[in-house]
mmCIF file of C-alpha atoms and ligand atoms in Angstrom:
data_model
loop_
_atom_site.group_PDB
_atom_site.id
_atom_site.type_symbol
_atom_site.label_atom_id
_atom_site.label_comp_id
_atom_site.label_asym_id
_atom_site.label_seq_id
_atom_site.Cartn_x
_atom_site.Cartn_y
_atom_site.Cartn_z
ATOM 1 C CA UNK A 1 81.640 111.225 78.708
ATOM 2 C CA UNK A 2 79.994 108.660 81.244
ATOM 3 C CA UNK A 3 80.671 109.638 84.714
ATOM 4 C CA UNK A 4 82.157 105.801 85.099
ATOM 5 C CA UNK A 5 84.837 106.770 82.273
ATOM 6 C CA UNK A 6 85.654 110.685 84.113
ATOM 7 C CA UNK A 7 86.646 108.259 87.411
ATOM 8 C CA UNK A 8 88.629 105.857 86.135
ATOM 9 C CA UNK A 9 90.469 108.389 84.040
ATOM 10 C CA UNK A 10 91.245 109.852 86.982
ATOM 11 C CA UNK A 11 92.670 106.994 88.844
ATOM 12 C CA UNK A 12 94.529 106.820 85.916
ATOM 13 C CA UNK A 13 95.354 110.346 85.407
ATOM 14 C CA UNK A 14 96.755 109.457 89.393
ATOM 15 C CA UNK A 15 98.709 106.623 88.456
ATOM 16 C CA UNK A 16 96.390 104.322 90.502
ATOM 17 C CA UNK A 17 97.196 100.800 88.700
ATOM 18 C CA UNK A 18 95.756 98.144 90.982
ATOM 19 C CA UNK A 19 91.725 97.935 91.814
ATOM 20 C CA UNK A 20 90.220 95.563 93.614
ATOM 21 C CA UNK A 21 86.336 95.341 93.819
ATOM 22 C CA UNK A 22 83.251 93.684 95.075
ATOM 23 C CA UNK A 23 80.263 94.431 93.451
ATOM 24 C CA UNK A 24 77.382 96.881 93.841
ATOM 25 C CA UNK A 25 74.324 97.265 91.374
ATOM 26 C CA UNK A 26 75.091 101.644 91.616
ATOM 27 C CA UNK A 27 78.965 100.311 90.693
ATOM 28 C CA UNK A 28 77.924 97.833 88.010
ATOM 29 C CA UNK A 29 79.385 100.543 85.189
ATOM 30 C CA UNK A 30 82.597 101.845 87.054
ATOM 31 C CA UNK A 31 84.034 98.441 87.623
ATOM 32 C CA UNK A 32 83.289 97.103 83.942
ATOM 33 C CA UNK A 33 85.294 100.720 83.221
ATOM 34 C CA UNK A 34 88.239 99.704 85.568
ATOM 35 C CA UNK A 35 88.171 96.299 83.780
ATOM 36 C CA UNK A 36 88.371 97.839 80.559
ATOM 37 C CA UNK A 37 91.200 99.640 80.590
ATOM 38 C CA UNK A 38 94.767 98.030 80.243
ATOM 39 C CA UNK A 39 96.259 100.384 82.327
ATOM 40 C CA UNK A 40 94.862 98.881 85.753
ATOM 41 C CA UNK A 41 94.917 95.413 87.327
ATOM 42 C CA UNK A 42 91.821 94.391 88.251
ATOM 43 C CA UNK A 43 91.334 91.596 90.940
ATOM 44 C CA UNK A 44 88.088 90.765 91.903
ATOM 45 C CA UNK A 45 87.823 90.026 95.741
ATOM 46 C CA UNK A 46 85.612 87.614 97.427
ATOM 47 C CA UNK A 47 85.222 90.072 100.575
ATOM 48 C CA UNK A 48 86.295 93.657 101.100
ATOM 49 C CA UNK A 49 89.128 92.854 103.608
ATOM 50 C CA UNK A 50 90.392 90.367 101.612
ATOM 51 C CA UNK A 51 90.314 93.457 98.942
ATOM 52 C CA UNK A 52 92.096 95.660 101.424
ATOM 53 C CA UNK A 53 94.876 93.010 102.357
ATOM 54 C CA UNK A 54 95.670 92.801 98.335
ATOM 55 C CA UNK A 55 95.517 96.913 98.277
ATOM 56 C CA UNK A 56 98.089 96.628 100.952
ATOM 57 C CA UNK A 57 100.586 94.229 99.113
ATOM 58 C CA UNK A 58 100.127 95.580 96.426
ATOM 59 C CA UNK A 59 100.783 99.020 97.797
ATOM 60 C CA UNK A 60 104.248 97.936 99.341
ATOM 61 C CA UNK A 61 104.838 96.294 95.806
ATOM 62 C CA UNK A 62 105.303 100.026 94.560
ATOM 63 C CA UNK A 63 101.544 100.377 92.949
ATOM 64 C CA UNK A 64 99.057 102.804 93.909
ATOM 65 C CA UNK A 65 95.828 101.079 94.963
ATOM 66 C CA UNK A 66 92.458 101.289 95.409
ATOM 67 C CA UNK A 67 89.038 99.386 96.256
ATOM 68 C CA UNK A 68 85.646 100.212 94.841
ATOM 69 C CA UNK A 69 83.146 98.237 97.491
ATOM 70 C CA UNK A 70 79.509 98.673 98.651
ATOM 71 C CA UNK A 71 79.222 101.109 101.748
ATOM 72 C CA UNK A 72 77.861 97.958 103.670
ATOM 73 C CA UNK A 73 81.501 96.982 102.949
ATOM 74 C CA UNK A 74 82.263 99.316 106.148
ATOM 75 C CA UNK A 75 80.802 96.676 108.534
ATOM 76 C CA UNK A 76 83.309 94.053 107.375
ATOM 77 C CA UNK A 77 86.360 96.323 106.980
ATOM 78 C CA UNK A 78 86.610 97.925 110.526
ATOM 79 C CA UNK A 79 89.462 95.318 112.056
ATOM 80 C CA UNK A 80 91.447 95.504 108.714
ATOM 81 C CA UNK A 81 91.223 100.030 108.218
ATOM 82 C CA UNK A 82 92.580 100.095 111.350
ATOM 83 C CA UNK A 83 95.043 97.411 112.187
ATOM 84 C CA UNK A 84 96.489 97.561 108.547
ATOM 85 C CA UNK A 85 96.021 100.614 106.576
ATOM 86 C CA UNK A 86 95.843 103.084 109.460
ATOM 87 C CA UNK A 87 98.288 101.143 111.834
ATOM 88 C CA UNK A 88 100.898 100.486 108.945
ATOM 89 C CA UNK A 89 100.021 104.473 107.449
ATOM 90 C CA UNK A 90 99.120 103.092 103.612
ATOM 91 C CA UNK A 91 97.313 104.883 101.440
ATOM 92 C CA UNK A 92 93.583 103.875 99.995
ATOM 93 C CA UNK A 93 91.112 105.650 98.448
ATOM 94 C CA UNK A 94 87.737 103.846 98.711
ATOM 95 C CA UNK A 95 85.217 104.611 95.989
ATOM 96 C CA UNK A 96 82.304 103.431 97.807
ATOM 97 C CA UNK A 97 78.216 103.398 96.855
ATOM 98 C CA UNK A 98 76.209 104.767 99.343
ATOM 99 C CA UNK A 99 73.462 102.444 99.131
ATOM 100 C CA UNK A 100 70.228 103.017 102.058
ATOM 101 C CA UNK A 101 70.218 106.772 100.719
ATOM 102 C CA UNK A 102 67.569 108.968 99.110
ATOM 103 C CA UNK A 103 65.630 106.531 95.986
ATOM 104 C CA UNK A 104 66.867 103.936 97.621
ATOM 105 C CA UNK A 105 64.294 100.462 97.412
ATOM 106 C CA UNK A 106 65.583 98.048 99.603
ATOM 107 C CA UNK A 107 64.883 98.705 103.098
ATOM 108 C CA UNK A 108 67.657 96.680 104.450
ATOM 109 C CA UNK A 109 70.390 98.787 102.737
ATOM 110 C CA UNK A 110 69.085 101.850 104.974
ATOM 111 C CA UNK A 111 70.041 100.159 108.223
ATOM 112 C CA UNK A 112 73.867 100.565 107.291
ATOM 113 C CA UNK A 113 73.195 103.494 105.559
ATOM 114 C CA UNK A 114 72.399 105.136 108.518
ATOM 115 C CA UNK A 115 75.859 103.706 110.364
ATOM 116 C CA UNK A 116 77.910 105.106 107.355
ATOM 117 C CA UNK A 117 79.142 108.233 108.236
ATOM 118 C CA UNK A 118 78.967 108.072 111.926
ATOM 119 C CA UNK A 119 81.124 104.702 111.523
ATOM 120 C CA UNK A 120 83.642 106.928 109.468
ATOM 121 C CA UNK A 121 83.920 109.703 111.613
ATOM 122 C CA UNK A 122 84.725 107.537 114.726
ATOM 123 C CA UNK A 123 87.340 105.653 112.546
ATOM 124 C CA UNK A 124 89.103 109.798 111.649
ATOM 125 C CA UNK A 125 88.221 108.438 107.782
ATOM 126 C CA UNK A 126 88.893 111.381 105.559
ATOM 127 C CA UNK A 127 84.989 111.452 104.013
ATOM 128 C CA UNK A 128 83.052 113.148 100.413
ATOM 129 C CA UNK A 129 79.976 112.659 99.605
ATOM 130 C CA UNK A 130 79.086 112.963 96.052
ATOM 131 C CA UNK A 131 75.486 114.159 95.789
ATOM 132 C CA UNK A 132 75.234 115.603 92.293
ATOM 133 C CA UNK A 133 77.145 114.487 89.106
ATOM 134 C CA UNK A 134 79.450 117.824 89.518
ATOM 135 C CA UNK A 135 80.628 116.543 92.346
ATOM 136 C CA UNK A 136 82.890 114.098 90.790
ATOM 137 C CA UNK A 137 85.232 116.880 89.941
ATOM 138 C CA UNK A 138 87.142 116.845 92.940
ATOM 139 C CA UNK A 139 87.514 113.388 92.315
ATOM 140 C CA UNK A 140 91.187 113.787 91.172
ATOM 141 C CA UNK A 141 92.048 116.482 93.884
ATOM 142 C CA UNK A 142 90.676 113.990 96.372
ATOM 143 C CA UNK A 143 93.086 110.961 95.096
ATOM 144 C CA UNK A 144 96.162 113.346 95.291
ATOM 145 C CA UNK A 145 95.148 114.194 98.738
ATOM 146 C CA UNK A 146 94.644 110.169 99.649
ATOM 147 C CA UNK A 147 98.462 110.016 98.148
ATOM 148 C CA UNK A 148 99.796 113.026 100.106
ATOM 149 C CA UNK A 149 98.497 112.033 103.440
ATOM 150 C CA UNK A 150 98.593 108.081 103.232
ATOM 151 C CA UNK A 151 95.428 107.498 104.727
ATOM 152 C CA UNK A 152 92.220 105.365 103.967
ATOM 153 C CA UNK A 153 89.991 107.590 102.217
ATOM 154 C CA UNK A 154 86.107 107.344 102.003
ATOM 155 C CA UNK A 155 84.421 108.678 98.509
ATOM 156 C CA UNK A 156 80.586 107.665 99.188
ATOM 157 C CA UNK A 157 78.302 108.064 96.370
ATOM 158 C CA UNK A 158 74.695 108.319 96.625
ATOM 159 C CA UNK A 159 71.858 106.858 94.218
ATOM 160 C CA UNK A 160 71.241 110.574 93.256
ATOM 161 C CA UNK A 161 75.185 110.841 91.858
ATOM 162 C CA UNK A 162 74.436 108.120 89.981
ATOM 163 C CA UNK A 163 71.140 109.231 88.496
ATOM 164 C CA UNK A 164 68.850 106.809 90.201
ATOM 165 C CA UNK A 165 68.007 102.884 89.972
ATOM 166 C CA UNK A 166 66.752 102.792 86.546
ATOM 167 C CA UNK A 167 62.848 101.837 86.054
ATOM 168 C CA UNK A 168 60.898 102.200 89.496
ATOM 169 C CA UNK B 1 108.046 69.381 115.652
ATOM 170 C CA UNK B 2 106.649 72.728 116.664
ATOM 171 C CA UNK B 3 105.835 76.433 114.043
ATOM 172 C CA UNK B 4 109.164 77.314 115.544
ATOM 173 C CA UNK B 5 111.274 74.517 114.531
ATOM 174 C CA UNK B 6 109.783 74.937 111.224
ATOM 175 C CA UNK B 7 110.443 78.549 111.306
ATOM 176 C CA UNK B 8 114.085 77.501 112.132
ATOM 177 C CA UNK B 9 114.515 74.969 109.444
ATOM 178 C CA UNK B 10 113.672 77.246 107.318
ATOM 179 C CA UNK B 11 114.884 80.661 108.170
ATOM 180 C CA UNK B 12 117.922 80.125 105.898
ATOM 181 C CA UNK B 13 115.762 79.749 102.570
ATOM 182 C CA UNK B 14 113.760 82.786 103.242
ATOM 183 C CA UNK B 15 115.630 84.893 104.656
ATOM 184 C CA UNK B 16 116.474 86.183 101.292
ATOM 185 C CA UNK B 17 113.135 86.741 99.992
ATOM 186 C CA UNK B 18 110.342 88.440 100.720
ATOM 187 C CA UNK B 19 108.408 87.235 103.393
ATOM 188 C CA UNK B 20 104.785 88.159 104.464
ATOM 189 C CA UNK B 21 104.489 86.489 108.221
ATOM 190 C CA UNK B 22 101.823 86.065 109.942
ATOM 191 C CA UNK B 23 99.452 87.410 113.366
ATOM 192 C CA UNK B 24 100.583 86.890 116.633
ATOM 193 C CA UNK B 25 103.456 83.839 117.609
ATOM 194 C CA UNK B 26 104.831 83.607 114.033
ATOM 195 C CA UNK B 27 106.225 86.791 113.495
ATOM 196 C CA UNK B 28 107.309 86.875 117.006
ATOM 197 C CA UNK B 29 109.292 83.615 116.198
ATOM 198 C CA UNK B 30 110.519 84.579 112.773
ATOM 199 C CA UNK B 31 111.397 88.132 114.594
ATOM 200 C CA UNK B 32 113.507 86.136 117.270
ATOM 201 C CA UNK B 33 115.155 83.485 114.803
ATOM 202 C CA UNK B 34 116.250 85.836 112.132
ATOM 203 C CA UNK B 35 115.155 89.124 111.681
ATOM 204 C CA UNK B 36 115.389 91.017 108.291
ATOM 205 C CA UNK B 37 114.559 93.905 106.254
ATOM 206 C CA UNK B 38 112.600 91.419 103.691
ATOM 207 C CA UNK B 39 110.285 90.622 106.112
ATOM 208 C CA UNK B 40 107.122 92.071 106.936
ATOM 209 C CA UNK B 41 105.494 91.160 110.403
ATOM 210 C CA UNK B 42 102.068 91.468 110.958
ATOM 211 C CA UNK B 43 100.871 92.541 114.033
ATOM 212 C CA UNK B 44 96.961 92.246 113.772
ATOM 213 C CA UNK B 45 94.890 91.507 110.698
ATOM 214 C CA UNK B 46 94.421 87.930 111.454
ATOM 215 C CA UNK B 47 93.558 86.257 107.628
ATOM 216 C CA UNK B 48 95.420 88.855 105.390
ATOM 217 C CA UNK B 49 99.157 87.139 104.973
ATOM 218 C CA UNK B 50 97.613 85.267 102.044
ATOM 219 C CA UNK B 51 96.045 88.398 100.439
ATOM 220 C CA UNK B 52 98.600 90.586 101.312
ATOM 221 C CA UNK B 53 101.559 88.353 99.907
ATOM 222 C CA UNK B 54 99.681 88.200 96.728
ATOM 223 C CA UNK B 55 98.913 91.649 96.026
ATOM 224 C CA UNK B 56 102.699 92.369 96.603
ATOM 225 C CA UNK B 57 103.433 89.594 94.201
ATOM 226 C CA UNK B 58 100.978 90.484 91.457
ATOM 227 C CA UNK B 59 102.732 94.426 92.276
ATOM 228 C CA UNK B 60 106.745 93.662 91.729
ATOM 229 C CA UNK B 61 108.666 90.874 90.061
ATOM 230 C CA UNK B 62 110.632 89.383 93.238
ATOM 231 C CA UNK B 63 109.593 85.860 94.941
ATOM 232 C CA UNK B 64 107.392 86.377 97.735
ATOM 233 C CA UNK B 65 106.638 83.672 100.662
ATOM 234 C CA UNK B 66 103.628 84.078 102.946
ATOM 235 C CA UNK B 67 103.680 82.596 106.256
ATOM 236 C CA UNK B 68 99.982 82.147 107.113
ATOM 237 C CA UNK B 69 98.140 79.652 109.651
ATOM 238 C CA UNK B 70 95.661 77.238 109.529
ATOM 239 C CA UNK B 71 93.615 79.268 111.517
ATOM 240 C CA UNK B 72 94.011 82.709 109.656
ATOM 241 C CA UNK B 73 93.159 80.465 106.247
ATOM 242 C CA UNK B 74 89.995 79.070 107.323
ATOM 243 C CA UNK B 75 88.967 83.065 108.705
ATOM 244 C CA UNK B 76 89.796 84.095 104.867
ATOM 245 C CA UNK B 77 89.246 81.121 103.200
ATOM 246 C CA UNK B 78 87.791 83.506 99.941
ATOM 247 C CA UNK B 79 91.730 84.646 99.307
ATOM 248 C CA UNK B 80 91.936 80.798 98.023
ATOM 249 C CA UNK B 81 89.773 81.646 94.818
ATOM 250 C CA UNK B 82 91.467 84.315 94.323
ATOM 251 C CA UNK B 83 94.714 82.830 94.282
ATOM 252 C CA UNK B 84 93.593 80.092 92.150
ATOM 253 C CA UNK B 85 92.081 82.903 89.563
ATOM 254 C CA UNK B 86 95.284 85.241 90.007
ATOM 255 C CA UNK B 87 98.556 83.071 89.108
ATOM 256 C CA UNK B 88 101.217 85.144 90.215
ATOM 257 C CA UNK B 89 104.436 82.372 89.673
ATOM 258 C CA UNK B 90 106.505 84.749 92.052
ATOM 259 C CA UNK B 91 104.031 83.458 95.342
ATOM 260 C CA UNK B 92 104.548 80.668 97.418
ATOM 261 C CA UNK B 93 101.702 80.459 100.479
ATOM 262 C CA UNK B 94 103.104 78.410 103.120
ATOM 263 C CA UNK B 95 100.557 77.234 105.456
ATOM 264 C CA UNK B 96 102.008 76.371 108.735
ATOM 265 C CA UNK B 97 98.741 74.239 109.882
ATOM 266 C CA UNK B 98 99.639 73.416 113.030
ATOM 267 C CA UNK B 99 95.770 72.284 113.422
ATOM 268 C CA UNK B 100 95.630 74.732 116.024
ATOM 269 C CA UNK B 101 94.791 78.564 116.593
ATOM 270 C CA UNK B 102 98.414 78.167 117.931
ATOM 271 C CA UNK B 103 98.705 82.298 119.016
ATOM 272 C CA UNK B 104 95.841 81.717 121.215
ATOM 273 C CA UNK B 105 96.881 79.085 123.360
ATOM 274 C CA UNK B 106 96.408 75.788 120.629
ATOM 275 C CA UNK B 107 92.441 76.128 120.521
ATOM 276 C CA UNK B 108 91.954 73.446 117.932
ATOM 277 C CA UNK B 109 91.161 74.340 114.318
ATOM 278 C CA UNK B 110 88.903 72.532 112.044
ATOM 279 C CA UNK B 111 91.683 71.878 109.880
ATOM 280 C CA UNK B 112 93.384 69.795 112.340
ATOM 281 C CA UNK B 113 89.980 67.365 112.316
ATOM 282 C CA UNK B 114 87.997 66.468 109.386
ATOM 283 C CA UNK B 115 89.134 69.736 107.074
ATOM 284 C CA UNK B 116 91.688 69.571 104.772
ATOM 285 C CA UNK B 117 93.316 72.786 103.482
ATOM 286 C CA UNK B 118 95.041 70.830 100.397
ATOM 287 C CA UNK B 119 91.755 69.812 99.609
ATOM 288 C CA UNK B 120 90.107 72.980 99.553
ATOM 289 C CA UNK B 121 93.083 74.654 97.667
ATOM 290 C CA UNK B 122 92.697 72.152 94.887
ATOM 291 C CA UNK B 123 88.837 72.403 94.705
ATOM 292 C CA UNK B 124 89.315 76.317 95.017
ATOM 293 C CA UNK B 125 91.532 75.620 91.946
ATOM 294 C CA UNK B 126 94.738 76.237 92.967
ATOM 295 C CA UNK B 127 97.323 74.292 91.205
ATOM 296 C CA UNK B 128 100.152 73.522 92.836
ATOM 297 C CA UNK B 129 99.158 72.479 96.158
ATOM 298 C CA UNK B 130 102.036 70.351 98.136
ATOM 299 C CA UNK B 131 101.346 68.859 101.445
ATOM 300 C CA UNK B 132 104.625 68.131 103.443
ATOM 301 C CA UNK B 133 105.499 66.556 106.855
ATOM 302 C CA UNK B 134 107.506 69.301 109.609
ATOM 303 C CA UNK B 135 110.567 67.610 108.406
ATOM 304 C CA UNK B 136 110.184 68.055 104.762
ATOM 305 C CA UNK B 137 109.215 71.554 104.431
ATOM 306 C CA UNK B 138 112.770 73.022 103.578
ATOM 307 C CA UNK B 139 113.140 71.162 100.884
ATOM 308 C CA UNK B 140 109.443 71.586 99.677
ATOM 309 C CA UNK B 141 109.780 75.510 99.716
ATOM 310 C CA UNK B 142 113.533 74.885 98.127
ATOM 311 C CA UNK B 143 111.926 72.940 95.135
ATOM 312 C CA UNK B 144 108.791 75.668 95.214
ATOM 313 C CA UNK B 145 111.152 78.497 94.510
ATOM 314 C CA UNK B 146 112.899 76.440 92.112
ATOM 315 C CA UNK B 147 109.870 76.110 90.028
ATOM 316 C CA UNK B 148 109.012 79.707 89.487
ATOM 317 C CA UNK B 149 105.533 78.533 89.792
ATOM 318 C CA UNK B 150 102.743 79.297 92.303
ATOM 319 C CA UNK B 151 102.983 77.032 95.150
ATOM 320 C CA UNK B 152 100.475 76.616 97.896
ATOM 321 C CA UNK B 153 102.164 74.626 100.578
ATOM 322 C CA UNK B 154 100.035 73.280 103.482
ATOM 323 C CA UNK B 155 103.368 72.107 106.334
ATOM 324 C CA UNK B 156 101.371 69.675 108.933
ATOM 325 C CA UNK B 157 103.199 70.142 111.590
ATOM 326 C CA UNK B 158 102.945 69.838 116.059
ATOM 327 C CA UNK B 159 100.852 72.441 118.356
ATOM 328 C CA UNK B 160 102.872 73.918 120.575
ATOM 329 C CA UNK B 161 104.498 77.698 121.812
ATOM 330 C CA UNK B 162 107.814 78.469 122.533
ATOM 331 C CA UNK B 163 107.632 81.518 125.119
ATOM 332 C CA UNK B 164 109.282 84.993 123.491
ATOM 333 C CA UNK B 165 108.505 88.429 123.548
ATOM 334 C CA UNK B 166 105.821 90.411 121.377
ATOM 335 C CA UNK B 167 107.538 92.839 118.559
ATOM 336 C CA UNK B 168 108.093 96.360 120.221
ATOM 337 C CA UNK B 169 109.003 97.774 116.513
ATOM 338 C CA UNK B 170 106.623 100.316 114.843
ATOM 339 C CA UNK B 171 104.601 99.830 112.187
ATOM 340 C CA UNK B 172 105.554 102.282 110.547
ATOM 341 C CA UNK B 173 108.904 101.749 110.538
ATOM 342 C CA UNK B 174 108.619 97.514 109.718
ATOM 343 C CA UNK B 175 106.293 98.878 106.501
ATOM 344 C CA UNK B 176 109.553 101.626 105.395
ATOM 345 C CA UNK B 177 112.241 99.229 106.155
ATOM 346 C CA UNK B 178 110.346 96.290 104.054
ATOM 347 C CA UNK B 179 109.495 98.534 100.764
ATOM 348 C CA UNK B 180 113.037 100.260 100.856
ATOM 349 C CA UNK B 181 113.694 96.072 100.558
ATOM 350 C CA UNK B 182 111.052 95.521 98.253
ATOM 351 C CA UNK B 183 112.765 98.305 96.023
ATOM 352 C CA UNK B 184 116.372 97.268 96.531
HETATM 353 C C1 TPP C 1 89.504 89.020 114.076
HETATM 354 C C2 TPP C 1 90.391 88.338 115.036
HETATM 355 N N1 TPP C 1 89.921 87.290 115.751
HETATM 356 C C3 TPP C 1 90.742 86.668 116.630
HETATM 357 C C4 TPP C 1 92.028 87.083 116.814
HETATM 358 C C5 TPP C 1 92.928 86.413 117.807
HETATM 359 N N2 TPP C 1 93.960 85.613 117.168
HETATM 360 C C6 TPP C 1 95.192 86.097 116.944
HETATM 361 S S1 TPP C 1 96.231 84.984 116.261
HETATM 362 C C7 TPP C 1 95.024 83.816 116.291
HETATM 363 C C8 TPP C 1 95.330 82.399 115.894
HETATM 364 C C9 TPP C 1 95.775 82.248 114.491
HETATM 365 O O1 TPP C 1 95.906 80.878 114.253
HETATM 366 P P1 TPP C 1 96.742 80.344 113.052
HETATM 367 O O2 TPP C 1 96.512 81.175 111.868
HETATM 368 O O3 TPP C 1 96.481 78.884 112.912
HETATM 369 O O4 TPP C 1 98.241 80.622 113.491
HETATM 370 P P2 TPP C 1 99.139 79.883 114.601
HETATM 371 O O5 TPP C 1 99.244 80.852 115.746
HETATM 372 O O6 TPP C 1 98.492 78.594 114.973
HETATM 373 O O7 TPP C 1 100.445 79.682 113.928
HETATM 374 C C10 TPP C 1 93.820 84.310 116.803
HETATM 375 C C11 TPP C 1 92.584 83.526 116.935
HETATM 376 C C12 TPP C 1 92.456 88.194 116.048
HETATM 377 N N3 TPP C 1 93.694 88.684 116.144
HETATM 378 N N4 TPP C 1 91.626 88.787 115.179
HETATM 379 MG MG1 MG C 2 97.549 77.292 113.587
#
């Protein structure tokens, strides 16, 4: 099984039924999973806040959420984590690519890269970093924590996780 | 007329239906003039009514009315496309474009010169854009809900504050009281 098809099975598995997304070349296969499957709504968002605001509604609508955005995402996201989803206690897990990392071969992508976790830790995000495909196994245990503890959630995944960039 | 009187005019329409209001002076007003279970105050976040309002709509079944601004439109203006691209017939944005950032202290906006947020909701592809006078927008949102279709209405209305006191209520408990609503 594609590691794209293990992760959304388990936002299914987790009764997560509304995604929103803005694309990443490392999430390219995971969101054409999520818009696969008949089991989640997928809305495309034009910016990750906007993303976050629909997680929110759609949270208070009586759906479980979540966003799958670029880690440079963080940058645009700060005002909404913490005025909405922390302020207002809603759950979100974030399945974010951790782009800037190891492999990486755009230089720009480091310069957030190296803001990532240090912006996460100052903003008390829950954080995993998945590393090696095996990691992905506490995928699901991670979502039912997000659920438990209604916080925003941050699942980064590096180039390595996802086997690389393809020809280089 | 002023948000407020609009808020007033209209407080009897919405007050049964879910309501997604707005940063700052709105949901102050809407707090003062009639406060309810159904409604859902934001208290930072300027640009998310819009976005939030639809995720809750494309979530549940009930009608849902966001109160946004001109201002908090043109800071998100990408939640138009998505709008346009997500028809959810239980939403009804009501912009309350006062041409001004009105929570601020009536900075002017750009949609109160040479912008017009009708026109960008139709080019965005919305399809049910209304724009109504102050006067007009009770019967506007009346006839909006009464067409169980997506409405995006832009309300041109006055700058101008009334003076009131900021929410004191946590968030916590505005987000528990407004989904035990939402489920009711
Ligand atoms: C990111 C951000 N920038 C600025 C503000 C300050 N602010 C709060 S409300 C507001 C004005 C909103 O204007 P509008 O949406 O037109 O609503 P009005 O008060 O006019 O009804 C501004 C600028 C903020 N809360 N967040
Ligand atoms: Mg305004």
């Amino acid at each position: 099984m594609s590691i794209s098809s293990k992760l959304v099975d388990d936002f299914i598995a987790n009764d997560v039924s509304f995604i929103t997304t803005v694309p990443c070349k490392q999430l390219a296969g995971v969101i054409d999973e999520v818009e696969a499957r008949p089991e989640i709504h997928h809305v495309p968002a034009n910016k990750e806040d906007e993303g976050m605001g629909l997680c929110a509604g759609a949270f208070m609508g009586g759906k479980r959420p979540a966003i799958i955005m670029q880690n440079t995402a963080i940058g645009v996201t700060i005002n909404t984590l913490v005025t909405l989803t922390q302020f207002y206690r809603m759950p979100l897990p974030m399945l974010i690519s951790y782009r800037g990392e190891l492999r990486e071969p755009v230089s720009c992508q480091v310069e957030m890269a190296v803001h990532t976790k240090a912006l996460l830790n100052q903003l008390h995000i829950p954080t995993y970093h998945f590393h090696r495909e095996s990691d992905a196994d506490e995928f699901d245990t991670i979502l039912k924590y997000t659920f438990m503890c209604n916080k925003p959630v941050a699942i980064l995944t590096d180039a390595s996780f996802w086997g690389g960039y393809g020809d280089q | 007329m002023i948000r407020s009187d609009v808020l007033r005019d209209i407080a009897p329409i919405i007050r049964d239906h879910l309501v997604i209001c707005n940063i700052g002076l709105p949901s102050q007003e809407l707090h003062m003039i009639d406060d309810q279970p159904t409604n859902f105050y934001m208290l930072g976040t300027m640009g998310l009514a819009s976005s939030i309002g639809l995720g809750l709509a494309m979530a549940q079944d009930k009608p849902v009315i966001s109160i946004d601004g001109d201002g908090s439109v043109l800071t998100n203006f990408g939640t138009l496309p998505t709008i346009a691209n997500n028809v959810a017939d239980n939403f009804i944005l009501l912009i309350v474009d006062n041409g001004s950032y009105g929570s601020t202290g009536d900075q002017p906006t750009y949609a109160g010169k040479k912008t017009s947020l009708a026109a960008v909701a139709s080019a965005c592809g919305c399809e049910n854009v209304v724009e109504c006078a102050a006067e007009d927008t009770g019967k506007t949102l009346q006839a909006a809900l009464d067409s169980g279709k997506m409405t995006i209405i832009v309300c041109k209305c006055e700058s101008g504050n009334i003076k009131l006191p900021v929410i004191t209520k946590d968030p916590v408990v505005i987000r528990d009281r407004f989904m035990t609503a939402v489920k009711a």
